[in-house]
């Protein structure tokens, strides 16, 4: 909280410069204007302790928020990871579910400091939260945790039941993994943590570029030796009967892939399959899929959870992958060489992966993983973060909060799997 708010005193000495993503930020001495261009919404962030500024005629602010915020709710686990990375986990009052892949957030659930916002909704008439089930009155942990108003609700879309003040975040709509981490600046602005996020983004860009360069050198050496780039394919397994290859078409004009995961395969030095095969949608006939993908060298299974497949525990999830899924890929070269990987190195207690939690925030770690399984010599000493070999490794475990290192940019330490 500011002790004085003179008009010529800059309350925000640390600033961010937005590069690429669909939002902007402008700084004034005592307030910031944050604009989500995708949602076409403006938010005024006022230094706590300073008066709300007089806004120009015609200026419409969806929310006026005192910063730094101290009590927030999120509807996206990706947003919660940025909040953790800038050192503000204790501000997480509401989460979209019971568990996440962060053991420290799970500990907050257990201590009654964070609650599952899926169990409540906001009553705008009464200006308060209420339980979704009868009786509507908040009780127990919900009553104590939500008795004090939230400073802001970060949401992926505008919903009257999410709570107020509502701020729309749109990182999931970014078309490049190289741009998604920039949305950390959007979140950090609400905490006045611009310096922290600037350091993280700078390190991220360096790590991505270095990893890409190592992959390019490995490709060049292979080609010089008479080999060709291995083929890489990303798929999802959305039901027990359907395999869906990711649409990896490339737009040369925009320089963007149809799906962000394809961008990673390309940066890792793989020949992205859609440049070789034509995309034909989902396959319920496994033999047909095997014929289509027979010569694929590396397959990445990008699934976020086992829950909707009926596997409600980590053990059941492990069984699903090993005993029910892999055989459907048996006709592929990747199966024969045991080069099929998923993002199951770390799971939450219900079988959810880091696919929507840490991976969008630190996609450079995902890139490093793909390089490690494609060009091992180019990734010497790398500790796998997201990917695990579906033939030789079980699904990941959560470690204790005490062992969960939260130093910004230290994913190679923080995300190491516990056997």
Short mmCIF file of C-alpha atoms in Angstrom, two decimals:
data_model
loop_
_atom_site.label_atom_id
_atom_site.label_comp_id
_atom_site.label_asym_id
_atom_site.label_seq_id
_atom_site.Cartn_x
_atom_site.Cartn_y
_atom_site.Cartn_z
CA UNK A 1 0.00 0.00 0.00
CA UNK A 2 1.36 3.38 -0.99
CA UNK A 3 1.95 5.87 1.84
CA UNK A 4 1.77 8.83 -0.52
CA UNK A 5 0.29 9.19 -4.00
CA UNK A 6 1.59 12.35 -5.54
CA UNK A 7 0.88 12.73 -9.22
CA UNK A 8 4.58 12.92 -10.18
CA UNK A 9 5.72 9.84 -8.22
CA UNK A 10 5.97 6.71 -10.35
CA UNK A 11 4.42 3.85 -8.36
CA UNK A 12 5.51 1.28 -10.96
CA UNK A 13 9.26 1.58 -11.50
CA UNK A 14 9.33 -1.95 -12.94
CA UNK A 15 7.47 -2.33 -16.22
CA UNK A 16 6.86 -4.97 -18.86
CA UNK A 17 6.98 -4.63 -22.62
CA UNK A 18 4.54 -6.98 -24.31
CA UNK A 19 5.92 -8.87 -27.28
CA UNK A 20 3.43 -10.53 -29.59
CA UNK A 21 0.44 -11.73 -27.51
CA UNK A 22 -3.02 -10.30 -27.83
CA UNK A 23 -2.93 -7.88 -24.90
CA UNK A 24 -1.33 -4.56 -24.08
CA UNK A 25 -0.42 -2.54 -21.01
CA UNK A 26 0.14 1.17 -20.48
CA UNK A 27 1.56 2.74 -17.34
CA UNK A 28 0.61 5.94 -15.58
CA UNK A 29 2.10 7.16 -12.33
CA UNK A 30 -0.51 5.58 -10.02
CA UNK A 31 -2.40 3.18 -12.28
CA UNK A 32 -2.00 0.81 -15.23
CA UNK A 33 -4.42 0.07 -18.05
CA UNK A 34 -4.38 -3.56 -19.11
CA UNK A 35 -6.23 -4.44 -22.33
CA UNK A 36 -7.14 -7.96 -23.40
CA UNK A 37 -7.39 -7.47 -27.16
CA UNK A 38 -8.91 -10.91 -27.72
CA UNK A 39 -11.73 -10.26 -25.26
CA UNK A 40 -11.91 -6.53 -26.11
CA UNK A 41 -11.86 -5.63 -22.41
CA UNK A 42 -9.93 -3.03 -20.42
CA UNK A 43 -8.95 -3.23 -16.75
CA UNK A 44 -7.65 -0.38 -14.62
CA UNK A 45 -5.10 -1.46 -12.02
CA UNK A 46 -4.72 1.19 -9.31
CA UNK A 47 -1.85 1.19 -6.84
CA UNK A 48 -3.31 0.20 -3.48
CA UNK A 49 -3.74 3.28 -1.29
CA UNK A 50 -4.08 5.66 -4.25
CA UNK A 51 -7.38 7.16 -5.42
CA UNK A 52 -9.17 5.77 -8.46
CA UNK A 53 -8.26 7.99 -11.41
CA UNK A 54 -10.76 9.99 -13.42
CA UNK A 55 -11.07 8.16 -16.71
CA UNK A 56 -11.67 9.85 -20.08
CA UNK A 57 -15.20 10.11 -21.45
CA UNK A 58 -16.11 6.96 -23.31
CA UNK A 59 -13.49 4.83 -21.55
CA UNK A 60 -15.14 1.62 -20.35
CA UNK A 61 -13.30 -0.42 -17.72
CA UNK A 62 -14.63 -3.91 -17.08
CA UNK A 63 -12.94 -3.87 -13.69
CA UNK A 64 -11.03 -1.44 -11.49
CA UNK A 65 -8.66 -3.41 -9.27
CA UNK A 66 -6.45 -2.30 -6.38
CA UNK A 67 -2.94 -3.75 -6.80
CA UNK A 68 -1.07 -5.63 -5.66
CA UNK A 69 -3.86 -8.17 -5.24
CA UNK A 70 -3.77 -10.54 -2.28
CA UNK A 71 -6.82 -12.81 -2.67
CA UNK A 72 -7.68 -14.32 -6.05
CA UNK A 73 -9.57 -17.15 -7.68
CA UNK A 74 -8.76 -18.77 -11.03
CA UNK A 75 -10.81 -20.83 -13.46
CA UNK A 76 -7.68 -22.01 -15.31
CA UNK A 77 -4.91 -24.07 -13.71
CA UNK A 78 -2.49 -22.42 -16.14
CA UNK A 79 -3.09 -19.08 -14.45
CA UNK A 80 -2.44 -20.67 -11.07
CA UNK A 81 0.99 -21.81 -12.22
CA UNK A 82 2.00 -18.27 -13.20
CA UNK A 83 0.86 -17.08 -9.80
CA UNK A 84 3.05 -19.73 -8.18
CA UNK A 85 6.05 -18.89 -10.33
CA UNK A 86 6.06 -15.23 -9.30
CA UNK A 87 5.96 -16.27 -5.65
CA UNK A 88 2.30 -15.48 -4.90
CA UNK A 89 0.85 -18.93 -4.20
CA UNK A 90 -0.60 -17.78 -0.88
CA UNK A 91 -2.99 -15.51 -2.78
CA UNK A 92 -4.71 -18.53 -4.37
CA UNK A 93 -8.05 -18.72 -2.57
CA UNK A 94 -10.11 -20.46 -5.27
CA UNK A 95 -9.13 -23.15 -7.78
CA UNK A 96 -11.09 -25.00 -10.51
CA UNK A 97 -11.10 -28.43 -8.88
CA UNK A 98 -9.83 -30.32 -5.89
CA UNK A 99 -6.30 -31.18 -6.97
CA UNK A 100 -3.58 -29.97 -9.29
CA UNK A 101 -0.07 -31.18 -10.11
CA UNK A 102 1.34 -28.66 -7.64
CA UNK A 103 1.74 -30.43 -4.26
CA UNK A 104 1.90 -27.05 -2.54
CA UNK A 105 -1.51 -25.98 -3.83
CA UNK A 106 -2.81 -29.40 -2.79
CA UNK A 107 -1.42 -28.75 0.67
CA UNK A 108 -3.39 -25.51 0.79
CA UNK A 109 -6.53 -27.53 0.03
CA UNK A 110 -5.73 -29.89 2.88
CA UNK A 111 -5.14 -26.98 5.27
CA UNK A 112 -8.42 -25.30 4.31
CA UNK A 113 -6.69 -22.28 2.77
CA UNK A 114 -7.85 -22.89 -0.82
CA UNK A 115 -11.25 -24.18 -1.94
CA UNK A 116 -12.76 -25.78 -5.03
CA UNK A 117 -14.74 -23.04 -6.75
CA UNK A 118 -16.63 -25.61 -8.81
CA UNK A 119 -18.70 -26.19 -5.68
CA UNK A 120 -19.93 -22.59 -5.44
CA UNK A 121 -21.35 -19.84 -7.63
CA UNK A 122 -21.62 -16.10 -7.26
CA UNK A 123 -25.02 -14.61 -6.50
CA UNK A 124 -24.87 -11.14 -8.04
CA UNK A 125 -28.13 -10.11 -6.38
CA UNK A 126 -26.79 -10.83 -2.91
CA UNK A 127 -23.19 -9.97 -3.91
CA UNK A 128 -21.89 -13.13 -2.31
CA UNK A 129 -20.95 -16.72 -3.03
CA UNK A 130 -23.28 -19.59 -2.27
CA UNK A 131 -23.04 -23.37 -2.45
CA UNK A 132 -24.33 -24.98 -5.65
CA UNK A 133 -26.08 -27.66 -3.60
CA UNK A 134 -28.70 -27.17 -0.92
CA UNK A 135 -28.49 -25.62 1.54
CA UNK A 136 -27.05 -22.67 -0.36
CA UNK A 137 -25.49 -21.04 2.69
CA UNK A 138 -21.70 -21.35 2.85
CA UNK A 139 -20.49 -23.54 5.69
CA UNK A 140 -17.22 -24.83 7.11
CA UNK A 141 -14.10 -24.04 5.12
CA UNK A 142 -16.07 -22.30 2.37
CA UNK A 143 -17.62 -19.93 4.87
CA UNK A 144 -14.29 -19.00 6.43
CA UNK A 145 -12.31 -18.76 3.18
CA UNK A 146 -14.90 -16.82 1.17
CA UNK A 147 -16.12 -14.53 3.95
CA UNK A 148 -13.61 -11.91 2.79
CA UNK A 149 -14.15 -10.61 -0.76
CA UNK A 150 -11.77 -11.65 -3.50
CA UNK A 151 -9.60 -8.99 -5.11
CA UNK A 152 -9.99 -10.50 -8.57
CA UNK A 153 -11.26 -13.59 -10.39
CA UNK A 154 -9.13 -14.69 -13.34
CA UNK A 155 -11.33 -16.51 -15.87
CA UNK A 156 -11.13 -17.84 -19.40
CA UNK A 157 -14.51 -16.36 -20.32
CA UNK A 158 -17.05 -13.97 -18.86
CA UNK A 159 -19.38 -15.75 -16.43
CA UNK A 160 -21.77 -14.10 -14.00
CA UNK A 161 -21.40 -16.99 -11.56
CA UNK A 162 -17.60 -16.87 -11.35
CA UNK A 163 -17.53 -13.81 -9.09
CA UNK A 164 -16.37 -10.23 -9.20
CA UNK A 165 -14.27 -8.43 -10.22
CA UNK A 166 -13.82 -10.69 -13.24
CA UNK A 167 -10.74 -10.47 -15.50
CA UNK A 168 -10.49 -12.48 -18.72
CA UNK A 169 -7.21 -14.23 -19.50
CA UNK A 170 -6.76 -15.65 -23.00
CA UNK A 171 -3.43 -17.46 -23.08
CA UNK A 172 -5.04 -20.70 -24.30
CA UNK A 173 -5.93 -18.95 -27.56
CA UNK A 174 -2.34 -18.02 -28.41
CA UNK A 175 -1.18 -19.99 -31.44
CA UNK A 176 2.50 -20.24 -30.50
CA UNK A 177 4.12 -21.76 -27.41
CA UNK A 178 6.83 -19.14 -27.79
CA UNK A 179 4.19 -16.47 -27.10
CA UNK A 180 2.10 -18.15 -24.41
CA UNK A 181 4.55 -17.41 -21.54
CA UNK A 182 4.17 -13.70 -22.33
CA UNK A 183 0.75 -13.96 -20.68
CA UNK A 184 2.61 -14.32 -17.42
CA UNK A 185 3.15 -10.56 -17.74
CA UNK A 186 -0.63 -10.11 -17.80
CA UNK A 187 -0.98 -11.96 -14.49
CA UNK A 188 2.13 -10.41 -12.92
CA UNK A 189 0.81 -6.88 -13.51
CA UNK A 190 -1.87 -7.53 -10.86
CA UNK A 191 0.85 -8.26 -8.31
CA UNK A 192 3.33 -5.54 -9.30
CA UNK A 193 5.74 -8.38 -10.07
CA UNK A 194 6.95 -7.07 -13.39
CA UNK A 195 10.64 -7.47 -12.49
CA UNK A 196 10.13 -11.11 -11.53
CA UNK A 197 8.24 -12.04 -14.68
CA UNK A 198 10.67 -10.14 -16.90
CA UNK A 199 13.51 -12.29 -15.55
CA UNK A 200 11.50 -15.46 -16.11
CA UNK A 201 10.54 -14.58 -19.69
CA UNK A 202 14.12 -13.63 -20.54
CA UNK A 203 15.38 -16.96 -19.23
CA UNK A 204 12.60 -18.80 -21.05
CA UNK A 205 13.54 -17.28 -24.40
CA UNK A 206 17.21 -18.13 -23.86
CA UNK A 207 16.41 -21.73 -22.97
CA UNK A 208 14.07 -22.17 -25.96
CA UNK A 209 16.60 -20.71 -28.40
CA UNK A 210 19.48 -22.77 -27.01
CA UNK A 211 17.46 -25.99 -27.16
CA UNK A 212 16.33 -25.27 -30.73
CA UNK A 213 19.90 -24.60 -31.80
CA UNK A 214 21.11 -27.89 -30.29
CA UNK A 215 18.38 -29.74 -32.20
CA UNK A 216 19.30 -27.97 -35.44
CA UNK A 217 22.94 -28.99 -34.99
CA UNK A 218 21.89 -32.62 -34.41
CA UNK A 219 19.76 -32.55 -37.57
CA UNK A 220 22.64 -31.09 -39.60
CA UNK A 221 25.01 -33.79 -38.36
CA UNK A 222 22.51 -36.54 -39.18
CA UNK A 223 21.90 -35.22 -42.68
CA UNK A 224 25.64 -34.89 -43.28
CA UNK A 225 25.99 -38.54 -42.28
CA UNK A 226 23.37 -39.56 -44.85
CA UNK A 227 20.37 -39.90 -42.52
CA UNK A 228 17.03 -38.12 -42.70
CA UNK A 229 15.08 -36.30 -40.04
CA UNK A 230 12.95 -38.72 -37.99
CA UNK A 231 9.19 -38.34 -38.30
CA UNK A 232 7.23 -37.10 -35.30
CA UNK A 233 3.50 -37.32 -34.64
CA UNK A 234 1.32 -35.91 -31.86
CA UNK A 235 -1.95 -37.68 -31.06
CA UNK A 236 -4.71 -37.59 -28.48
CA UNK A 237 -6.67 -40.55 -27.12
CA UNK A 238 -9.99 -39.00 -26.25
CA UNK A 239 -11.83 -42.25 -25.73
CA UNK A 240 -11.11 -45.92 -25.38
CA UNK A 241 -11.89 -46.39 -29.07
CA UNK A 242 -10.60 -43.32 -30.91
CA UNK A 243 -7.14 -41.98 -31.78
CA UNK A 244 -6.95 -38.43 -33.12
CA UNK A 245 -3.75 -37.13 -34.79
CA UNK A 246 -3.14 -33.45 -34.18
CA UNK A 247 -3.68 -31.24 -37.21
CA UNK A 248 -0.11 -30.15 -37.88
CA UNK A 249 -0.65 -28.14 -41.02
CA UNK A 250 1.67 -25.14 -41.33
CA UNK A 251 0.78 -21.64 -42.51
CA UNK A 252 3.85 -20.27 -44.25
CA UNK A 253 2.35 -16.76 -44.42
CA UNK A 254 1.77 -16.39 -40.68
CA UNK A 255 4.60 -18.71 -39.66
CA UNK A 256 2.20 -20.57 -37.36
CA UNK A 257 1.27 -24.21 -36.97
CA UNK A 258 -2.34 -25.30 -36.67
CA UNK A 259 -1.51 -26.62 -33.20
CA UNK A 260 1.14 -25.42 -30.77
CA UNK A 261 2.45 -28.90 -30.08
CA UNK A 262 3.46 -29.21 -33.74
CA UNK A 263 5.65 -26.13 -33.29
CA UNK A 264 7.53 -27.99 -30.55
CA UNK A 265 8.05 -31.10 -32.70
CA UNK A 266 9.44 -28.92 -35.48
CA UNK A 267 11.76 -27.00 -33.14
CA UNK A 268 13.00 -30.34 -31.78
CA UNK A 269 14.23 -31.35 -35.24
CA UNK A 270 11.46 -33.77 -36.12
CA UNK A 271 9.84 -34.03 -39.53
CA UNK A 272 6.32 -33.13 -38.48
CA UNK A 273 4.00 -35.77 -39.83
CA UNK A 274 1.39 -33.49 -41.39
CA UNK A 275 4.05 -32.28 -43.77
CA UNK A 276 4.36 -35.91 -44.92
CA UNK A 277 0.88 -37.37 -44.53
CA UNK A 278 -2.48 -35.76 -45.13
CA UNK A 279 -4.55 -35.09 -42.03
CA UNK A 280 -7.59 -37.34 -42.05
CA UNK A 281 -9.27 -36.81 -38.67
CA UNK A 282 -9.88 -39.45 -36.00
CA UNK A 283 -9.36 -43.20 -36.24
CA UNK A 284 -11.53 -45.78 -34.52
CA UNK A 285 -10.00 -48.49 -36.71
CA UNK A 286 -6.55 -49.07 -35.25
CA UNK A 287 -5.28 -50.95 -38.28
CA UNK A 288 -6.22 -47.99 -40.45
CA UNK A 289 -4.30 -45.70 -38.12
CA UNK A 290 -1.34 -48.07 -38.14
CA UNK A 291 -1.26 -48.05 -41.93
CA UNK A 292 -1.42 -44.24 -41.95
CA UNK A 293 1.33 -43.80 -39.32
CA UNK A 294 3.41 -46.91 -40.01
CA UNK A 295 6.69 -45.04 -40.63
CA UNK A 296 6.43 -42.57 -37.72
CA UNK A 297 9.55 -42.67 -35.53
CA UNK A 298 8.35 -40.78 -32.43
CA UNK A 299 4.78 -40.48 -31.14
CA UNK A 300 3.80 -37.97 -28.46
CA UNK A 301 0.49 -38.67 -26.69
CA UNK A 302 -0.80 -35.28 -25.53
CA UNK A 303 -3.55 -36.21 -23.09
CA UNK A 304 -4.47 -34.18 -20.04
CA UNK A 305 -6.24 -36.73 -17.86
CA UNK A 306 -7.43 -40.30 -17.54
CA UNK A 307 -10.57 -39.40 -15.62
CA UNK A 308 -12.92 -39.13 -18.60
CA UNK A 309 -11.77 -42.57 -19.72
CA UNK A 310 -12.99 -44.09 -16.46
CA UNK A 311 -9.56 -44.30 -14.77
CA UNK A 312 -10.11 -42.40 -11.54
CA UNK A 313 -6.77 -43.05 -9.80
CA UNK A 314 -3.09 -42.89 -10.73
CA UNK A 315 -2.83 -46.69 -10.60
CA UNK A 316 -5.86 -47.13 -12.87
CA UNK A 317 -4.41 -44.56 -15.25
CA UNK A 318 -1.13 -46.47 -15.42
CA UNK A 319 -3.02 -49.68 -16.20
CA UNK A 320 -5.07 -47.95 -18.90
CA UNK A 321 -2.00 -46.79 -20.79
CA UNK A 322 0.02 -49.98 -20.51
CA UNK A 323 -2.65 -52.62 -21.01
CA UNK A 324 -5.32 -50.96 -23.14
CA UNK A 325 -3.73 -48.19 -25.16
CA UNK A 326 -0.28 -49.12 -26.47
CA UNK A 327 -1.47 -52.15 -28.40
CA UNK A 328 -3.54 -49.84 -30.61
CA UNK A 329 -0.27 -48.40 -31.95
CA UNK A 330 1.41 -51.74 -32.58
CA UNK A 331 1.62 -51.29 -36.36
CA UNK A 332 3.83 -48.19 -36.08
CA UNK A 333 7.61 -47.97 -36.18
CA UNK A 334 7.48 -45.96 -32.95
CA UNK A 335 5.82 -48.91 -31.18
CA UNK A 336 8.40 -51.40 -32.45
CA UNK A 337 11.25 -49.15 -31.27
CA UNK A 338 9.48 -48.23 -27.98
CA UNK A 339 9.49 -44.52 -28.86
CA UNK A 340 6.02 -43.59 -27.66
CA UNK A 341 5.80 -40.94 -24.93
CA UNK A 342 3.07 -39.14 -23.04
CA UNK A 343 3.02 -36.20 -20.61
CA UNK A 344 2.39 -38.46 -17.61
CA UNK A 345 5.67 -37.94 -15.77
CA UNK A 346 3.76 -36.00 -13.12
CA UNK A 347 0.12 -36.67 -12.24
CA UNK A 348 -2.27 -35.26 -9.69
CA UNK A 349 -4.13 -37.73 -7.45
CA UNK A 350 -7.00 -38.09 -9.92
CA UNK A 351 -4.76 -38.85 -12.91
CA UNK A 352 -4.51 -35.35 -14.38
CA UNK A 353 -1.23 -34.38 -16.05
CA UNK A 354 0.75 -31.16 -16.36
CA UNK A 355 -0.58 -30.62 -19.89
CA UNK A 356 -2.67 -27.56 -18.91
CA UNK A 357 -0.76 -26.63 -15.74
CA UNK A 358 2.99 -26.20 -16.16
CA UNK A 359 3.51 -27.08 -19.82
CA UNK A 360 1.96 -23.86 -21.26
CA UNK A 361 3.96 -21.81 -18.76
CA UNK A 362 7.30 -23.51 -19.40
CA UNK A 363 7.05 -25.05 -22.88
CA UNK A 364 10.82 -24.84 -23.22
CA UNK A 365 10.99 -27.79 -20.82
CA UNK A 366 8.65 -29.72 -23.11
CA UNK A 367 10.87 -28.83 -26.06
CA UNK A 368 13.93 -30.05 -24.16
CA UNK A 369 12.14 -33.32 -23.40
CA UNK A 370 11.26 -33.93 -27.07
CA UNK A 371 14.85 -33.21 -28.08
CA UNK A 372 16.09 -35.65 -25.43
CA UNK A 373 14.00 -38.53 -26.80
CA UNK A 374 14.83 -37.67 -30.43
CA UNK A 375 18.48 -36.60 -30.23
CA UNK A 376 19.89 -37.91 -26.91
CA UNK A 377 23.38 -36.62 -27.69
CA UNK A 378 21.99 -33.08 -27.96
CA UNK A 379 20.43 -33.24 -24.48
CA UNK A 380 23.17 -34.71 -22.31
CA UNK A 381 22.40 -34.23 -18.61
CA UNK A 382 18.79 -33.21 -19.20
CA UNK A 383 16.31 -34.33 -16.54
CA UNK A 384 12.96 -35.19 -18.12
CA UNK A 385 10.16 -32.87 -17.01
CA UNK A 386 6.93 -33.85 -18.78
CA UNK A 387 7.50 -36.82 -21.07
CA UNK A 388 7.77 -40.41 -19.91
CA UNK A 389 8.35 -43.53 -21.98
CA UNK A 390 5.06 -45.41 -21.97
CA UNK A 391 6.83 -48.78 -22.29
CA UNK A 392 9.50 -48.46 -19.64
CA UNK A 393 8.25 -45.91 -17.10
CA UNK A 394 5.23 -45.77 -14.84
CA UNK A 395 3.15 -42.63 -14.47
CA UNK A 396 4.64 -39.89 -12.32
CA UNK A 397 4.25 -39.11 -8.67
CA UNK A 398 3.67 -35.95 -6.71
CA UNK A 399 6.38 -35.07 -4.27
CA UNK A 400 5.85 -33.23 -1.02
CA UNK A 401 5.45 -29.47 -0.97
CA UNK A 402 8.68 -29.18 1.03
CA UNK A 403 10.60 -30.73 -1.87
CA UNK A 404 8.94 -28.55 -4.50
CA UNK A 405 11.48 -25.93 -5.55
CA UNK A 406 9.77 -22.76 -6.76
CA UNK A 407 12.76 -20.81 -8.00
CA UNK A 408 11.68 -19.05 -11.16
CA UNK A 409 13.00 -20.80 -14.25
CA UNK A 410 14.37 -23.88 -12.44
CA UNK A 411 12.06 -26.47 -13.97
CA UNK A 412 14.91 -28.94 -14.42
CA UNK A 413 15.17 -29.10 -10.62
CA UNK A 414 11.58 -28.49 -9.63
CA UNK A 415 9.90 -31.05 -11.86
CA UNK A 416 12.22 -34.02 -11.41
CA UNK A 417 10.19 -37.18 -10.97
CA UNK A 418 10.26 -39.02 -7.66
CA UNK A 419 10.55 -42.78 -8.16
#
